[in-house]
Amino acid sequence: LVQSEQKYGDFVLELDWKNLKQEKYDSGIYFRYDETMMTPKSPWPPRYQSNLRQGDEGNVAGVKGAKPRPDLVKPGDWNHFKLTVRGATAELEINGKPAWKGEGLEGPKEGFIALQAEVPAGGPFRFRNIYLTK
């Protein structure tokens, strides 16, 4: 897990990602979580995750409407995500196309942002061109 140094409230995160595993790949983008220490029982932050799991890329569980069409992602190729979070609303573009707009973000108004690559079970992954705007 690679975590931001500071907390963010409203932000735009743009990045490119590529899965290097042919199948059953898994990773994620976490945001708005308040805890810096994970526990052995739960090594991932307890807040929102824009999933990068095969077949579920871009989905954010617990946010109404935050499930994209699977045809927006190019498995095994570079994909561009633009995640915009404002107040209780989040939206995602995948490869330049609107994927979803969701409502109902709860919890902290600010939190850390992190990139996760599950290795060996779900990775490896590559990330590049990472831009974060407050």
N, CA, C and O atoms as a GROMACS GRO file, in nm:
protein
  536
    1LEU      N    1   0.086  -0.118   0.000
    1LEU     CA    2   0.000   0.000   0.000
    1LEU      C    3   0.090   0.123   0.000
    1LEU      O    4   0.175   0.138   0.088
    2VAL      N    5   0.071   0.210  -0.098
    2VAL     CA    6   0.144   0.336  -0.106
    2VAL      C    7   0.045   0.446  -0.073
    2VAL      O    8  -0.054   0.465  -0.143
    3GLN      N    9   0.072   0.518   0.035
    3GLN     CA   10  -0.024   0.614   0.090
    3GLN      C   11   0.024   0.757   0.075
    3GLN      O   12   0.144   0.785   0.081
    4SER      N   13  -0.071   0.850   0.055
    4SER     CA   14  -0.038   0.992   0.049
    4SER      C   15   0.016   1.038   0.183
    4SER      O   16  -0.014   0.980   0.288
    5GLU      N   17   0.095   1.143   0.180
    5GLU     CA   18   0.153   1.197   0.302
    5GLU      C   19   0.051   1.278   0.381
    5GLU      O   20   0.058   1.283   0.504
    6GLN      N   21  -0.042   1.342   0.312
    6GLN     CA   22  -0.143   1.424   0.379
    6GLN      C   23  -0.282   1.374   0.346
    6GLN      O   24  -0.300   1.288   0.259
    7LYS      N   25  -0.380   1.427   0.417
    7LYS     CA   26  -0.520   1.392   0.392
    7LYS      C   27  -0.580   1.488   0.289
    7LYS      O   28  -0.539   1.603   0.278
    8TYR      N   29  -0.677   1.436   0.216
    8TYR     CA   30  -0.745   1.515   0.114
    8TYR      C   31  -0.895   1.505   0.136
    8TYR      O   32  -0.945   1.400   0.176
    9GLY      N   33  -0.968   1.613   0.110
    9GLY     CA   34  -1.114   1.615   0.114
    9GLY      C   35  -1.165   1.602  -0.028
    9GLY      O   36  -1.186   1.491  -0.078
   10ASP      N   37  -1.187   1.715  -0.092
   10ASP     CA   38  -1.226   1.717  -0.232
   10ASP      C   39  -1.099   1.709  -0.317
   10ASP      O   40  -1.002   1.780  -0.290
   11PHE      N   41  -1.099   1.624  -0.418
   11PHE     CA   42  -0.978   1.606  -0.499
   11PHE      C   43  -1.013   1.548  -0.636
   11PHE      O   44  -1.122   1.497  -0.659
   12VAL      N   45  -0.915   1.557  -0.724
   12VAL     CA   46  -0.918   1.487  -0.853
   12VAL      C   47  -0.790   1.405  -0.860
   12VAL      O   48  -0.680   1.459  -0.847
   13LEU      N   49  -0.805   1.276  -0.880
   13LEU     CA   50  -0.691   1.185  -0.895
   13LEU      C   51  -0.694   1.129  -1.036
   13LEU      O   52  -0.792   1.066  -1.078
   14GLU      N   53  -0.586   1.152  -1.109
   14GLU     CA   54  -0.573   1.095  -1.242
   14GLU      C   55  -0.451   1.005  -1.243
   14GLU      O   56  -0.346   1.041  -1.189
   15LEU      N   57  -0.465   0.889  -1.303
   15LEU     CA   58  -0.352   0.797  -1.312
   15LEU      C   59  -0.376   0.695  -1.421
   15LEU      O   60  -0.489   0.672  -1.464
   16ASP      N   61  -0.267   0.635  -1.465
   16ASP     CA   62  -0.272   0.523  -1.557
   16ASP      C   63  -0.235   0.398  -1.479
   16ASP      O   64  -0.147   0.401  -1.393
   17TRP      N   65  -0.302   0.288  -1.508
   17TRP     CA   66  -0.269   0.162  -1.444
   17TRP      C   67  -0.273   0.050  -1.548
   17TRP      O   68  -0.342   0.058  -1.650
   18LYS      N   69  -0.197  -0.055  -1.518
   18LYS     CA   70  -0.190  -0.170  -1.608
   18LYS      C   71  -0.172  -0.295  -1.524
   18LYS      O   72  -0.083  -0.302  -1.440
   19ASN      N   73  -0.257  -0.394  -1.547
   19ASN     CA   74  -0.239  -0.523  -1.480
   19ASN      C   75  -0.139  -0.606  -1.559
   19ASN      O   76  -0.141  -0.605  -1.682
   20LEU      N   77  -0.052  -0.676  -1.489
   20LEU     CA   78   0.049  -0.760  -1.555
   20LEU      C   79   0.017  -0.908  -1.542
   20LEU      O   80   0.082  -0.991  -1.605
   21LYS      N   81  -0.081  -0.941  -1.462
   21LYS     CA   82  -0.126  -1.079  -1.445
   21LYS      C   83  -0.239  -1.104  -1.546
   21LYS      O   84  -0.324  -1.017  -1.564
   22GLN      N   85  -0.241  -1.218  -1.610
   22GLN     CA   86  -0.339  -1.245  -1.714
   22GLN      C   87  -0.482  -1.262  -1.664
   22GLN      O   88  -0.577  -1.221  -1.730
   23GLU      N   89  -0.496  -1.321  -1.546
   23GLU     CA   90  -0.631  -1.342  -1.491
   23GLU      C   91  -0.626  -1.332  -1.340
   23GLU      O   92  -0.520  -1.341  -1.278
   24LYS      N   93  -0.744  -1.312  -1.282
   24LYS     CA   94  -0.759  -1.298  -1.137
   24LYS      C   95  -0.670  -1.188  -1.080
   24LYS      O   96  -0.621  -1.200  -0.968
   25TYR      N   97  -0.650  -1.080  -1.157
   25TYR     CA   98  -0.572  -0.968  -1.105
   25TYR      C   99  -0.659  -0.886  -1.010
   25TYR      O  100  -0.782  -0.885  -1.021
   26ASP      N  101  -0.594  -0.818  -0.918
   26ASP     CA  102  -0.666  -0.743  -0.814
   26ASP      C  103  -0.575  -0.634  -0.758
   26ASP      O  104  -0.457  -0.658  -0.731
   27SER      N  105  -0.630  -0.518  -0.742
   27SER     CA  106  -0.561  -0.404  -0.684
   27SER      C  107  -0.668  -0.304  -0.646
   27SER      O  108  -0.787  -0.338  -0.647
   28GLY      N  109  -0.630  -0.181  -0.611
   28GLY     CA  110  -0.732  -0.083  -0.578
   28GLY      C  111  -0.675   0.054  -0.546
   28GLY      O  112  -0.555   0.071  -0.524
   29ILE      N  113  -0.766   0.150  -0.545
   29ILE     CA  114  -0.735   0.288  -0.508
   29ILE      C  115  -0.822   0.321  -0.389
   29ILE      O  116  -0.945   0.325  -0.400
   30TYR      N  117  -0.761   0.345  -0.274
   30TYR     CA  118  -0.835   0.377  -0.153
   30TYR      C  119  -0.839   0.528  -0.134
   30TYR      O  120  -0.745   0.599  -0.169
   31PHE      N  121  -0.951   0.576  -0.078
   31PHE     CA  122  -0.960   0.719  -0.050
   31PHE      C  123  -1.051   0.746   0.069
   31PHE      O  124  -1.136   0.666   0.107
   32ARG      N  125  -1.027   0.863   0.127
   32ARG     CA  126  -1.100   0.914   0.244
   32ARG      C  127  -1.098   0.819   0.362
   32ARG      O  128  -1.202   0.796   0.426
   33TYR      N  129  -0.985   0.766   0.391
   33TYR     CA  130  -0.974   0.686   0.514
   33TYR      C  131  -0.888   0.764   0.612
   33TYR      O  132  -0.796   0.835   0.574
   34ASP      N  133  -0.920   0.749   0.739
   34ASP     CA  134  -0.863   0.834   0.843
   34ASP      C  135  -0.751   0.766   0.921
   34ASP      O  136  -0.673   0.834   0.989
   35GLU      N  137  -0.741   0.635   0.913
   35GLU     CA  138  -0.644   0.563   0.993
   35GLU      C  139  -0.516   0.539   0.915
   35GLU      O  140  -0.519   0.504   0.797
   36THR      N  141  -0.403   0.559   0.982
   36THR     CA  142  -0.276   0.535   0.914
   36THR      C  143  -0.223   0.395   0.942
   36THR      O  144  -0.141   0.345   0.866
   37MET      N  145  -0.269   0.333   1.048
   37MET     CA  146  -0.221   0.199   1.083
   37MET      C  147  -0.329   0.096   1.056
   37MET      O  148  -0.443   0.110   1.102
   38MET      N  149  -0.295  -0.007   0.982
   38MET     CA  150  -0.386  -0.117   0.959
   38MET      C  151  -0.356  -0.224   1.065
   38MET      O  152  -0.252  -0.220   1.130
   39THR      N  153  -0.447  -0.317   1.081
   39THR     CA  154  -0.427  -0.423   1.178
   39THR      C  155  -0.397  -0.553   1.104
   39THR      O  156  -0.428  -0.564   0.985
   40PRO      N  157  -0.339  -0.652   1.170
   40PRO     CA  158  -0.314  -0.780   1.103
   40PRO      C  159  -0.442  -0.845   1.049
   40PRO      O  160  -0.439  -0.915   0.948
   41LYS      N  161  -0.555  -0.822   1.118
   41LYS     CA  162  -0.682  -0.879   1.071
   41LYS      C  163  -0.734  -0.807   0.948
   41LYS      O  164  -0.802  -0.868   0.864
   42SER      N  165  -0.705  -0.679   0.935
   42SER     CA  166  -0.753  -0.599   0.823
   42SER      C  167  -0.638  -0.514   0.770
   42SER      O  168  -0.620  -0.400   0.814
   43PRO      N  169  -0.561  -0.567   0.675
   43PRO     CA  170  -0.446  -0.492   0.624
   43PRO      C  171  -0.482  -0.380   0.527
   43PRO      O  172  -0.393  -0.309   0.481
   44TRP      N  173  -0.611  -0.363   0.495
   44TRP     CA  174  -0.653  -0.258   0.402
   44TRP      C  175  -0.735  -0.154   0.475
   44TRP      O  176  -0.805  -0.186   0.571
   45PRO      N  177  -0.730  -0.030   0.430
   45PRO     CA  178  -0.800   0.079   0.499
   45PRO      C  179  -0.952   0.059   0.501
   45PRO      O  180  -1.010   0.008   0.405
   46PRO      N  181  -1.015   0.098   0.612
   46PRO     CA  182  -1.160   0.080   0.626
   46PRO      C  183  -1.242   0.198   0.572
   46PRO      O  184  -1.309   0.265   0.650
   47ARG      N  185  -1.237   0.223   0.443
   47ARG     CA  186  -1.318   0.329   0.384
   47ARG      C  187  -1.348   0.293   0.240
   47ARG      O  188  -1.389   0.180   0.213
   48TYR      N  189  -1.331   0.383   0.149
   48TYR     CA  190  -1.371   0.360   0.010
   48TYR      C  191  -1.257   0.306  -0.074
   48TYR      O  192  -1.141   0.342  -0.055
   49GLN      N  193  -1.292   0.218  -0.169
   49GLN     CA  194  -1.195   0.162  -0.261
   49GLN      C  195  -1.255   0.161  -0.401
   49GLN      O  196  -1.361   0.104  -0.425
   50SER      N  197  -1.184   0.225  -0.494
   50SER     CA  198  -1.216   0.209  -0.635
   50SER      C  199  -1.140   0.085  -0.678
   50SER      O  200  -1.017   0.086  -0.690
   51ASN      N  201  -1.213  -0.021  -0.701
   51ASN     CA  202  -1.153  -0.151  -0.723
   51ASN      C  203  -1.080  -0.160  -0.856
   51ASN      O  204  -1.120  -0.098  -0.954
   52LEU      N  205  -0.975  -0.238  -0.858
   52LEU     CA  206  -0.905  -0.272  -0.982
   52LEU      C  207  -0.900  -0.424  -0.998
   52LEU      O  208  -0.809  -0.478  -1.061
   53ARG      N  209  -0.998  -0.492  -0.942
   53ARG     CA  210  -1.009  -0.637  -0.952
   53ARG      C  211  -1.067  -0.674  -1.090
   53ARG      O  212  -1.156  -0.605  -1.140
   54GLN      N  213  -1.020  -0.779  -1.148
   54GLN     CA  214  -1.067  -0.823  -1.279
   54GLN      C  215  -1.219  -0.834  -1.280
   54GLN      O  216  -1.278  -0.900  -1.195
   55GLY      N  217  -1.282  -0.769  -1.377
   55GLY     CA  218  -1.427  -0.772  -1.392
   55GLY      C  219  -1.500  -0.672  -1.303
   55GLY      O  220  -1.622  -0.656  -1.316
   56ASP      N  221  -1.429  -0.605  -1.215
   56ASP     CA  222  -1.491  -0.511  -1.120
   56ASP      C  223  -1.417  -0.376  -1.120
   56ASP      O  224  -1.428  -0.299  -1.025
   57GLU      N  225  -1.341  -0.350  -1.225
   57GLU     CA  226  -1.257  -0.232  -1.232
   57GLU      C  227  -1.339  -0.103  -1.222
   57GLU      O  228  -1.430  -0.078  -1.301
   58GLY      N  229  -1.304  -0.021  -1.122
   58GLY     CA  230  -1.371   0.107  -1.103
   58GLY      C  231  -1.489   0.105  -1.009
   58GLY      O  232  -1.535   0.212  -0.968
   59ASN      N  233  -1.539  -0.011  -0.971
   59ASN     CA  234  -1.652  -0.021  -0.880
   59ASN      C  235  -1.613   0.029  -0.741
   59ASN      O  236  -1.504  -0.001  -0.692
   60VAL      N  237  -1.702   0.106  -0.677
   60VAL     CA  238  -1.681   0.150  -0.538
   60VAL      C  239  -1.799   0.098  -0.456
   60VAL      O  240  -1.909   0.152  -0.463
   61ALA      N  241  -1.773  -0.005  -0.378
   61ALA     CA  242  -1.879  -0.064  -0.294
   61ALA      C  243  -1.928   0.038  -0.193
   61ALA      O  244  -1.850   0.115  -0.137
   62GLY      N  245  -2.058   0.039  -0.170
   62GLY     CA  246  -2.117   0.127  -0.070
   62GLY      C  247  -2.153   0.265  -0.122
   62GLY      O  248  -2.206   0.347  -0.047
   63VAL      N  249  -2.127   0.292  -0.249
   63VAL     CA  250  -2.164   0.421  -0.309
   63VAL      C  251  -2.266   0.392  -0.419
   63VAL      O  252  -2.236   0.325  -0.517
   64LYS      N  253  -2.386   0.445  -0.400
   64LYS     CA  254  -2.496   0.419  -0.494
   64LYS      C  255  -2.460   0.469  -0.634
   64LYS      O  256  -2.424   0.585  -0.652
   65GLY      N  257  -2.470   0.380  -0.731
   65GLY     CA  258  -2.445   0.414  -0.870
   65GLY      C  259  -2.300   0.403  -0.913
   65GLY      O  260  -2.268   0.437  -1.027
   66ALA      N  261  -2.211   0.356  -0.826
   66ALA     CA  262  -2.067   0.355  -0.856
   66ALA      C  263  -2.022   0.221  -0.914
   66ALA      O  264  -1.930   0.158  -0.860
   67LYS      N  265  -2.086   0.178  -1.022
   67LYS     CA  266  -2.049   0.053  -1.089
   67LYS      C  267  -2.042   0.080  -1.239
   67LYS      O  268  -2.145   0.105  -1.302
   68PRO      N  269  -1.921   0.076  -1.296
   68PRO     CA  270  -1.908   0.105  -1.440
   68PRO      C  271  -1.937  -0.016  -1.529
   68PRO      O  272  -1.945  -0.129  -1.483
   69ARG      N  273  -1.951   0.014  -1.656
   69ARG     CA  274  -1.962  -0.094  -1.756
   69ARG      C  275  -1.825  -0.158  -1.771
   69ARG      O  276  -1.724  -0.088  -1.774
   70PRO      N  277  -1.818  -0.290  -1.781
   70PRO     CA  278  -1.687  -0.356  -1.792
   70PRO      C  279  -1.616  -0.332  -1.925
   70PRO      O  280  -1.495  -0.352  -1.933
   71ASP      N  281  -1.687  -0.289  -2.027
   71ASP     CA  282  -1.624  -0.271  -2.158
   71ASP      C  283  -1.538  -0.144  -2.167
   71ASP      O  284  -1.476  -0.121  -2.271
   72LEU      N  285  -1.532  -0.062  -2.063
   72LEU     CA  286  -1.450   0.059  -2.064
   72LEU      C  287  -1.302   0.030  -2.036
   72LEU      O  288  -1.216   0.112  -2.067
   73VAL      N  289  -1.273  -0.086  -1.979
   73VAL     CA  290  -1.137  -0.123  -1.940
   73VAL      C  291  -1.074  -0.210  -2.047
   73VAL      O  292  -1.140  -0.292  -2.110
   74LYS      N  293  -0.943  -0.190  -2.066
   74LYS     CA  294  -0.865  -0.269  -2.162
   74LYS      C  295  -0.768  -0.357  -2.082
   74LYS      O  296  -0.657  -0.313  -2.053
   75PRO      N  297  -0.807  -0.480  -2.045
   75PRO     CA  298  -0.718  -0.566  -1.966
   75PRO      C  299  -0.584  -0.588  -2.035
   75PRO      O  300  -0.577  -0.611  -2.156
   76GLY      N  301  -0.477  -0.580  -1.956
   76GLY     CA  302  -0.343  -0.602  -2.008
   76GLY      C  303  -0.283  -0.483  -2.079
   76GLY      O  304  -0.169  -0.489  -2.125
   77ASP      N  305  -0.358  -0.373  -2.089
   77ASP     CA  306  -0.311  -0.251  -2.154
   77ASP      C  307  -0.318  -0.138  -2.051
   77ASP      O  308  -0.374  -0.155  -1.943
   78TRP      N  309  -0.261  -0.025  -2.085
   78TRP     CA  310  -0.271   0.091  -1.995
   78TRP      C  311  -0.413   0.145  -1.997
   78TRP      O  312  -0.474   0.160  -2.103
   79ASN      N  313  -0.465   0.174  -1.878
   79ASN     CA  314  -0.597   0.232  -1.860
   79ASN      C  315  -0.582   0.362  -1.782
   79ASN      O  316  -0.498   0.372  -1.693
   80HIS      N  317  -0.664   0.461  -1.817
   80HIS     CA  318  -0.659   0.590  -1.750
   80HIS      C  319  -0.785   0.606  -1.664
   80HIS      O  320  -0.897   0.590  -1.714
   81PHE      N  321  -0.765   0.636  -1.536
   81PHE     CA  322  -0.875   0.666  -1.444
   81PHE      C  323  -0.867   0.813  -1.405
   81PHE      O  324  -0.759   0.866  -1.380
   82LYS      N  325  -0.983   0.877  -1.400
   82LYS     CA  326  -0.995   1.011  -1.343
   82LYS      C  327  -1.105   1.004  -1.239
   82LYS      O  328  -1.223   0.996  -1.272
   83LEU      N  329  -1.065   1.005  -1.112
   83LEU     CA  330  -1.157   0.996  -0.999
   83LEU      C  331  -1.172   1.134  -0.938
   83LEU      O  332  -1.074   1.194  -0.895
   84THR      N  333  -1.296   1.185  -0.936
   84THR     CA  334  -1.325   1.317  -0.880
   84THR      C  335  -1.414   1.298  -0.758
   84THR      O  336  -1.519   1.234  -0.767
   85VAL      N  337  -1.373   1.354  -0.645
   85VAL     CA  338  -1.450   1.344  -0.520
   85VAL      C  339  -1.478   1.485  -0.470
   85VAL      O  340  -1.386   1.564  -0.450
   86ARG      N  341  -1.608   1.515  -0.451
   86ARG     CA  342  -1.651   1.646  -0.399
   86ARG      C  343  -1.764   1.622  -0.300
   86ARG      O  344  -1.870   1.572  -0.337
   87GLY      N  345  -1.741   1.659  -0.175
   87GLY     CA  346  -1.845   1.642  -0.074
   87GLY      C  347  -1.887   1.496  -0.064
   87GLY      O  348  -1.805   1.408  -0.042
   88ALA      N  349  -2.018   1.471  -0.081
   88ALA     CA  350  -2.072   1.336  -0.071
   88ALA      C  351  -2.083   1.268  -0.207
   88ALA      O  352  -2.142   1.160  -0.217
   89THR      N  353  -2.026   1.329  -0.311
   89THR     CA  354  -2.036   1.278  -0.447
   89THR      C  355  -1.900   1.237  -0.502
   89THR      O  356  -1.799   1.302  -0.474
   90ALA      N  357  -1.898   1.131  -0.579
   90ALA     CA  358  -1.777   1.088  -0.648
   90ALA      C  359  -1.816   1.051  -0.791
   90ALA      O  360  -1.928   1.008  -0.817
   91GLU      N  361  -1.721   1.068  -0.882
   91GLU     CA  362  -1.745   1.025  -1.020
   91GLU      C  363  -1.615   0.974  -1.079
   91GLU      O  364  -1.506   1.012  -1.037
   92LEU      N  365  -1.629   0.886  -1.178
   92LEU     CA  366  -1.513   0.823  -1.239
   92LEU      C  367  -1.525   0.827  -1.390
   92LEU      O  368  -1.631   0.799  -1.447
   93GLU      N  369  -1.414   0.862  -1.454
   93GLU     CA  370  -1.398   0.846  -1.598
   93GLU      C  371  -1.295   0.736  -1.620
   93GLU      O  372  -1.194   0.730  -1.551
   94ILE      N  373  -1.323   0.650  -1.716
   94ILE     CA  374  -1.229   0.544  -1.753
   94ILE      C  375  -1.195   0.561  -1.900
   94ILE      O  376  -1.281   0.558  -1.987
   95ASN      N  377  -1.066   0.579  -1.926
   95ASN     CA  378  -1.018   0.598  -2.062
   95ASN      C  379  -1.094   0.708  -2.136
   95ASN      O  380  -1.128   0.694  -2.254
   96GLY      N  381  -1.120   0.818  -2.064
   96GLY     CA  382  -1.182   0.936  -2.124
   96GLY      C  383  -1.332   0.932  -2.137
   96GLY      O  384  -1.392   1.025  -2.191
   97LYS      N  385  -1.396   0.824  -2.089
   97LYS     CA  386  -1.542   0.812  -2.100
   97LYS      C  387  -1.605   0.810  -1.961
   97LYS      O  388  -1.550   0.748  -1.870
   98PRO      N  389  -1.720   0.877  -1.943
   98PRO     CA  390  -1.787   0.871  -1.812
   98PRO      C  391  -1.822   0.727  -1.776
   98PRO      O  392  -1.883   0.655  -1.855
   99ALA      N  393  -1.783   0.688  -1.655
   99ALA     CA  394  -1.810   0.551  -1.609
   99ALA      C  395  -1.927   0.548  -1.512
   99ALA      O  396  -2.014   0.461  -1.521
  100TRP      N  397  -1.929   0.642  -1.418
  100TRP     CA  398  -2.037   0.651  -1.320
  100TRP      C  399  -2.027   0.782  -1.242
  100TRP      O  400  -1.922   0.846  -1.238
  101LYS      N  401  -2.139   0.818  -1.179
  101LYS     CA  402  -2.143   0.927  -1.081
  101LYS      C  403  -2.225   0.874  -0.965
  101LYS      O  404  -2.339   0.830  -0.984
  102GLY      N  405  -2.167   0.877  -0.844
  102GLY     CA  406  -2.232   0.817  -0.730
  102GLY      C  407  -2.249   0.916  -0.615
  102GLY      O  408  -2.174   1.013  -0.603
  103GLU      N  409  -2.347   0.888  -0.533
  103GLU     CA  410  -2.379   0.972  -0.417
  103GLU      C  411  -2.366   0.889  -0.290
  103GLU      O  412  -2.370   0.766  -0.293
  104GLY      N  413  -2.351   0.959  -0.178
  104GLY     CA  414  -2.359   0.892  -0.049
  104GLY      C  415  -2.228   0.867   0.021
  104GLY      O  416  -2.221   0.778   0.106
  105LEU      N  417  -2.121   0.942  -0.012
  105LEU     CA  418  -1.998   0.926   0.065
  105LEU      C  419  -2.023   0.970   0.208
  105LEU      O  420  -2.074   1.079   0.233
  106GLU      N  421  -1.987   0.885   0.300
  106GLU     CA  422  -2.005   0.915   0.442
  106GLU      C  423  -1.869   0.910   0.510
  106GLU      O  424  -1.767   0.883   0.446
  107GLY      N  425  -1.868   0.938   0.639
  107GLY     CA  426  -1.743   0.926   0.713
  107GLY      C  427  -1.663   1.054   0.711
  107GLY      O  428  -1.720   1.162   0.701
  108PRO      N  429  -1.532   1.041   0.720
  108PRO     CA  430  -1.450   1.161   0.730
  108PRO      C  431  -1.462   1.248   0.605
  108PRO      O  432  -1.472   1.198   0.493
  109LYS      N  433  -1.459   1.378   0.625
  109LYS     CA  434  -1.462   1.473   0.513
  109LYS      C  435  -1.327   1.479   0.444
  109LYS      O  436  -1.317   1.522   0.329
  110GLU      N  437  -1.223   1.434   0.513
  110GLU     CA  438  -1.088   1.426   0.458
  110GLU      C  439  -1.030   1.290   0.494
  110GLU      O  440  -1.070   1.228   0.592
  111GLY      N  441  -0.936   1.247   0.415
  111GLY     CA  442  -0.870   1.121   0.445
  111GLY      C  443  -0.752   1.098   0.352
  111GLY      O  444  -0.730   1.174   0.258
  112PHE      N  445  -0.679   0.994   0.381
  112PHE     CA  446  -0.564   0.958   0.299
  112PHE      C  447  -0.609   0.896   0.167
  112PHE      O  448  -0.723   0.851   0.153
  113ILE      N  449  -0.519   0.895   0.071
  113ILE     CA  450  -0.540   0.829  -0.057
  113ILE      C  451  -0.425   0.730  -0.073
  113ILE      O  452  -0.310   0.761  -0.040
  114ALA      N  453  -0.454   0.611  -0.123
  114ALA     CA  454  -0.349   0.510  -0.135
  114ALA      C  455  -0.372   0.424  -0.260
  114ALA      O  456  -0.484   0.406  -0.306
  115LEU      N  457  -0.262   0.372  -0.312
  115LEU     CA  458  -0.264   0.276  -0.420
  115LEU      C  459  -0.224   0.141  -0.363
  115LEU      O  460  -0.127   0.131  -0.287
  116GLN      N  461  -0.297   0.038  -0.399
  116GLN     CA  462  -0.273  -0.096  -0.348
  116GLN      C  463  -0.242  -0.188  -0.465
  116GLN      O  464  -0.306  -0.178  -0.570
  117ALA      N  465  -0.148  -0.276  -0.447
  117ALA     CA  466  -0.122  -0.383  -0.544
  117ALA      C  467  -0.108  -0.512  -0.465
  117ALA      O  468  -0.012  -0.531  -0.391
  118GLU      N  469  -0.204  -0.600  -0.483
  118GLU     CA  470  -0.204  -0.728  -0.409
  118GLU      C  471  -0.110  -0.826  -0.477
  118GLU      O  472  -0.140  -0.879  -0.584
  119VAL      N  473   0.002  -0.848  -0.415
  119VAL     CA  474   0.101  -0.941  -0.469
  119VAL      C  475   0.128  -1.045  -0.360
  119VAL      O  476   0.142  -1.004  -0.245
  120PRO      N  477   0.136  -1.174  -0.386
  120PRO     CA  478   0.132  -1.237  -0.517
  120PRO      C  479  -0.008  -1.271  -0.566
  120PRO      O  480  -0.024  -1.304  -0.683
  121ALA      N  481  -0.110  -1.265  -0.480
  121ALA     CA  482  -0.243  -1.312  -0.520
  121ALA      C  483  -0.303  -1.234  -0.636
  121ALA      O  484  -0.359  -1.295  -0.727
  122GLY      N  485  -0.293  -1.103  -0.637
  122GLY     CA  486  -0.362  -1.026  -0.740
  122GLY      C  487  -0.274  -0.946  -0.832
  122GLY      O  488  -0.324  -0.890  -0.929
  123GLY      N  489  -0.146  -0.939  -0.806
  123GLY     CA  490  -0.058  -0.852  -0.884
  123GLY      C  491   0.030  -0.933  -0.975
  123GLY      O  492   0.010  -1.053  -0.993
  124PRO      N  493   0.128  -0.868  -1.033
  124PRO     CA  494   0.170  -0.730  -1.012
  124PRO      C  495   0.092  -0.630  -1.099
  124PRO      O  496   0.027  -0.667  -1.197
  125PHE      N  497   0.102  -0.503  -1.059
  125PHE     CA  498   0.041  -0.390  -1.129
  125PHE      C  499   0.147  -0.285  -1.153
  125PHE      O  500   0.249  -0.279  -1.084
  126ARG      N  501   0.122  -0.201  -1.252
  126ARG     CA  502   0.205  -0.083  -1.274
  126ARG      C  503   0.115   0.040  -1.271
  126ARG      O  504   0.001   0.036  -1.317
  127PHE      N  505   0.170   0.149  -1.216
  127PHE     CA  506   0.102   0.278  -1.213
  127PHE      C  507   0.197   0.382  -1.272
  127PHE      O  508   0.318   0.374  -1.252
  128ARG      N  509   0.142   0.479  -1.343
  128ARG     CA  510   0.223   0.588  -1.397
  128ARG      C  511   0.135   0.712  -1.414
  128ARG      O  512   0.013   0.705  -1.402
  129ASN      N  513   0.200   0.824  -1.442
  129ASN     CA  514   0.131   0.950  -1.468
  129ASN      C  515   0.027   0.980  -1.359
  129ASN      O  516  -0.091   1.002  -1.388
  130ILE      N  517   0.072   0.981  -1.236
  130ILE     CA  518  -0.017   1.001  -1.120
  130ILE      C  519  -0.023   1.150  -1.089
  130ILE      O  520   0.079   1.212  -1.059
  131TYR      N  521  -0.143   1.206  -1.096
  131TYR     CA  522  -0.165   1.348  -1.067
  131TYR      C  523  -0.277   1.360  -0.966
  131TYR      O  524  -0.385   1.305  -0.985
  132LEU      N  525  -0.252   1.433  -0.859
  132LEU     CA  526  -0.348   1.453  -0.753
  132LEU      C  527  -0.367   1.603  -0.732
  132LEU      O  528  -0.272   1.673  -0.698
  133THR      N  529  -0.489   1.651  -0.751
  133THR     CA  530  -0.520   1.794  -0.736
  133THR      C  531  -0.620   1.812  -0.625
  133THR      O  532  -0.725   1.748  -0.623
  134LYS      N  533  -0.586   1.899  -0.531
  134LYS     CA  534  -0.675   1.929  -0.420
  134LYS      C  535  -0.786   2.021  -0.464
  134LYS      O  536  -0.871   2.058  -0.384
   0.00000   0.00000   0.00000
